[in-house]
XYZ file of C-alpha atoms in Angstrom:
194
model
C 97.691 -26.722 68.650
C 98.523 -30.303 68.971
C 97.295 -33.009 66.855
C 95.738 -34.603 70.042
C 93.828 -31.116 71.208
C 93.043 -30.823 67.696
C 91.462 -34.197 67.642
C 89.374 -33.631 71.083
C 88.126 -30.258 69.851
C 86.412 -31.799 66.780
C 85.162 -34.355 68.389
C 84.210 -32.697 71.927
C 82.722 -29.374 69.911
C 82.226 -28.602 66.534
C 80.976 -32.125 65.486
C 78.438 -31.632 68.316
C 77.713 -28.471 66.865
C 77.634 -28.983 63.085
C 75.788 -32.904 63.764
C 72.740 -30.483 66.142
C 72.459 -27.975 63.274
C 72.052 -30.954 60.965
C 69.423 -32.804 62.850
C 67.197 -29.267 63.226
C 67.111 -29.232 59.531
C 70.094 -25.947 58.983
C 72.800 -28.089 58.277
C 75.854 -25.416 58.269
C 77.271 -24.331 54.772
C 80.294 -21.485 54.948
C 83.205 -20.831 56.951
C 82.533 -22.114 60.968
C 85.134 -20.121 63.216
C 85.196 -21.820 66.334
C 87.184 -19.147 69.441
C 88.189 -21.292 71.631
C 90.631 -21.219 75.044
C 92.755 -23.608 76.340
C 91.767 -25.099 79.601
C 93.590 -27.235 82.239
C 90.218 -29.637 81.580
C 90.405 -29.138 77.498
C 89.922 -26.961 75.014
C 86.348 -24.742 75.601
C 84.666 -22.822 73.069
C 84.060 -19.064 73.626
C 82.932 -18.615 70.013
C 81.583 -18.872 67.166
C 81.695 -16.905 64.118
C 80.477 -17.668 60.713
C 83.984 -16.243 58.836
C 87.229 -16.567 59.134
C 88.735 -15.306 62.376
C 90.311 -12.459 62.245
C 94.001 -12.527 62.339
C 93.912 -16.593 62.844
C 92.679 -16.242 58.770
C 96.157 -14.471 57.802
C 97.667 -17.283 59.325
C 95.862 -19.548 57.466
C 96.413 -18.196 54.068
C 100.633 -18.081 54.917
C 100.067 -22.207 54.939
C 97.343 -22.858 52.338
C 98.675 -23.781 49.013
C 95.667 -24.354 47.297
C 93.206 -21.893 45.455
C 90.921 -21.031 48.021
C 87.888 -19.889 45.157
C 86.735 -23.518 44.391
C 86.705 -24.802 48.078
C 84.611 -21.486 48.962
C 82.275 -21.989 46.088
C 81.800 -25.565 47.138
C 81.071 -25.193 50.426
C 78.310 -22.517 48.755
C 77.109 -25.283 46.816
C 77.189 -27.779 50.196
C 79.539 -30.347 48.465
C 83.006 -30.293 49.176
C 83.547 -34.110 47.531
C 87.000 -33.572 45.449
C 88.022 -30.342 47.308
C 91.662 -31.629 48.739
C 93.297 -28.065 50.408
C 97.503 -28.790 50.075
C 99.156 -26.944 53.358
C 102.483 -25.975 53.695
C 104.387 -27.792 56.197
C 106.174 -24.656 57.567
C 103.999 -22.839 60.757
C 103.099 -19.449 60.262
C 102.445 -17.136 63.069
C 100.749 -13.243 63.316
C 101.527 -10.317 65.473
C 99.081 -7.894 66.130
C 100.214 -4.167 66.362
C 97.954 -2.289 67.562
C 97.637 1.759 68.424
C 98.621 2.992 71.938
C 95.912 2.975 74.218
C 93.886 -0.018 72.622
C 91.678 -1.867 73.609
C 90.740 1.210 75.378
C 90.852 5.095 74.005
C 93.448 5.728 71.121
C 94.510 8.438 68.265
C 93.259 7.864 65.056
C 95.807 8.903 61.692
C 98.766 8.315 63.138
C 101.411 7.879 60.761
C 102.939 4.589 59.882
C 106.055 4.008 57.230
C 106.296 0.493 55.621
C 109.358 1.239 53.609
C 112.305 -0.729 55.675
C 109.989 -3.644 55.408
C 111.002 -6.821 53.591
C 107.850 -8.610 52.269
C 108.137 -12.034 50.435
C 106.447 -15.399 50.269
C 107.821 -15.775 54.094
C 107.021 -12.415 55.798
C 103.672 -10.576 55.016
C 101.981 -6.604 56.353
C 98.181 -7.271 56.622
C 96.577 -3.924 56.430
C 94.002 -4.612 59.394
C 93.095 -1.142 60.160
C 94.871 1.727 57.632
C 94.419 4.249 55.696
C 96.252 5.045 52.194
C 98.210 8.650 52.918
C 98.815 9.205 49.325
C 102.560 10.089 49.726
C 103.913 6.170 50.005
C 102.706 6.075 54.452
C 99.557 4.930 55.671
C 97.338 6.489 58.519
C 95.756 3.858 61.526
C 92.668 4.118 61.605
C 91.393 1.498 64.145
C 93.229 -0.214 67.851
C 93.959 -3.712 65.403
C 96.220 -1.630 62.615
C 98.321 -3.993 61.009
C 99.316 -8.124 61.513
C 102.900 -9.206 61.083
C 102.310 -12.728 59.704
C 105.642 -15.068 59.073
C 106.403 -18.519 57.961
C 109.126 -20.544 58.680
C 110.298 -23.953 59.153
C 109.791 -23.737 63.019
C 107.771 -21.746 65.259
C 110.799 -20.157 66.537
C 111.629 -19.303 62.603
C 107.703 -17.753 62.109
C 108.419 -15.638 65.310
C 111.942 -14.252 64.288
C 110.772 -13.550 60.557
C 107.618 -11.631 61.891
C 108.722 -9.836 65.204
C 111.936 -8.745 63.111
C 109.246 -7.520 60.496
C 107.438 -5.621 63.122
C 111.365 -3.692 64.377
C 111.078 -2.813 60.968
C 107.658 -0.602 61.236
C 107.850 3.360 61.684
C 104.808 3.709 63.863
C 105.871 4.875 67.499
C 102.363 5.353 68.613
C 101.968 1.771 67.234
C 102.903 -1.678 69.849
C 103.034 -5.359 69.653
C 103.177 -8.092 72.356
C 106.334 -10.046 72.759
C 105.560 -13.144 73.914
C 103.725 -14.476 70.638
C 103.789 -17.873 70.008
C 106.058 -19.154 72.825
C 104.056 -21.750 74.164
C 104.997 -24.050 71.192
C 108.153 -22.695 70.471
C 108.391 -24.269 74.323
C 106.774 -27.638 72.940
C 109.093 -27.492 69.894
C 111.726 -27.171 72.072
C 111.090 -30.144 74.453
C 110.342 -32.578 71.647
C 113.868 -31.900 69.945
C 115.412 -32.783 73.511
C 113.351 -36.225 73.621
C-alpha cells in the first residue's frame, strides 16, 4: 500500500471505527486487524479481527525490529505512550503453500521435507498447518500449511527469495500462487523509471 492509501484507510475506515467505539463507551484495546480490498474507489473494509491477520502477521514480524511483548502489554493496559516500534525499511513478502484441493477437499497427512530450505534472518518458513512427523519431516494437517516469508531491499528481491524458498520445499501435494507481490513490483519499476 502506498502512503496515500494508508492515510486514506486510517482517515476513512480505522479512526472512525475507533472513535465510534470510544463514543459508545467501549474503547478498543489490543490488536485490530482490518481486512481490506483495494478498489477503484479506494480501500473498502471486508472484516475486522481482534487479532493479527494470518498470514499478514508473518510479514509484520519479519520487519519488526523492536521487542513486541512490551507493546502488547502496554496495549492491554490501554497506554501506548512511550512505545515506539522500530521497523526495518526493507519490505517483506509471504507466499502461502497450501494443500492440493484447497480451499475445497484436500488430503491431510502428506509428507513435507524442509531440509533443503536455508532459513535465515531474510527467509523464514512459518508453520500454519503442520505436524512434526518425528523423523525430520512434517505432515500437512490443514489447507493453508506453510507461510514462506522473505525480506529484501525491494519487493522484487523479497519475492525472489520467497519463491526460491518455495522451490526448495519437497512437498509434491502442495501448491502456491506465482503472482504474489506483482502490483508492488510494478510500482517499484514505475517509480524507478521516474
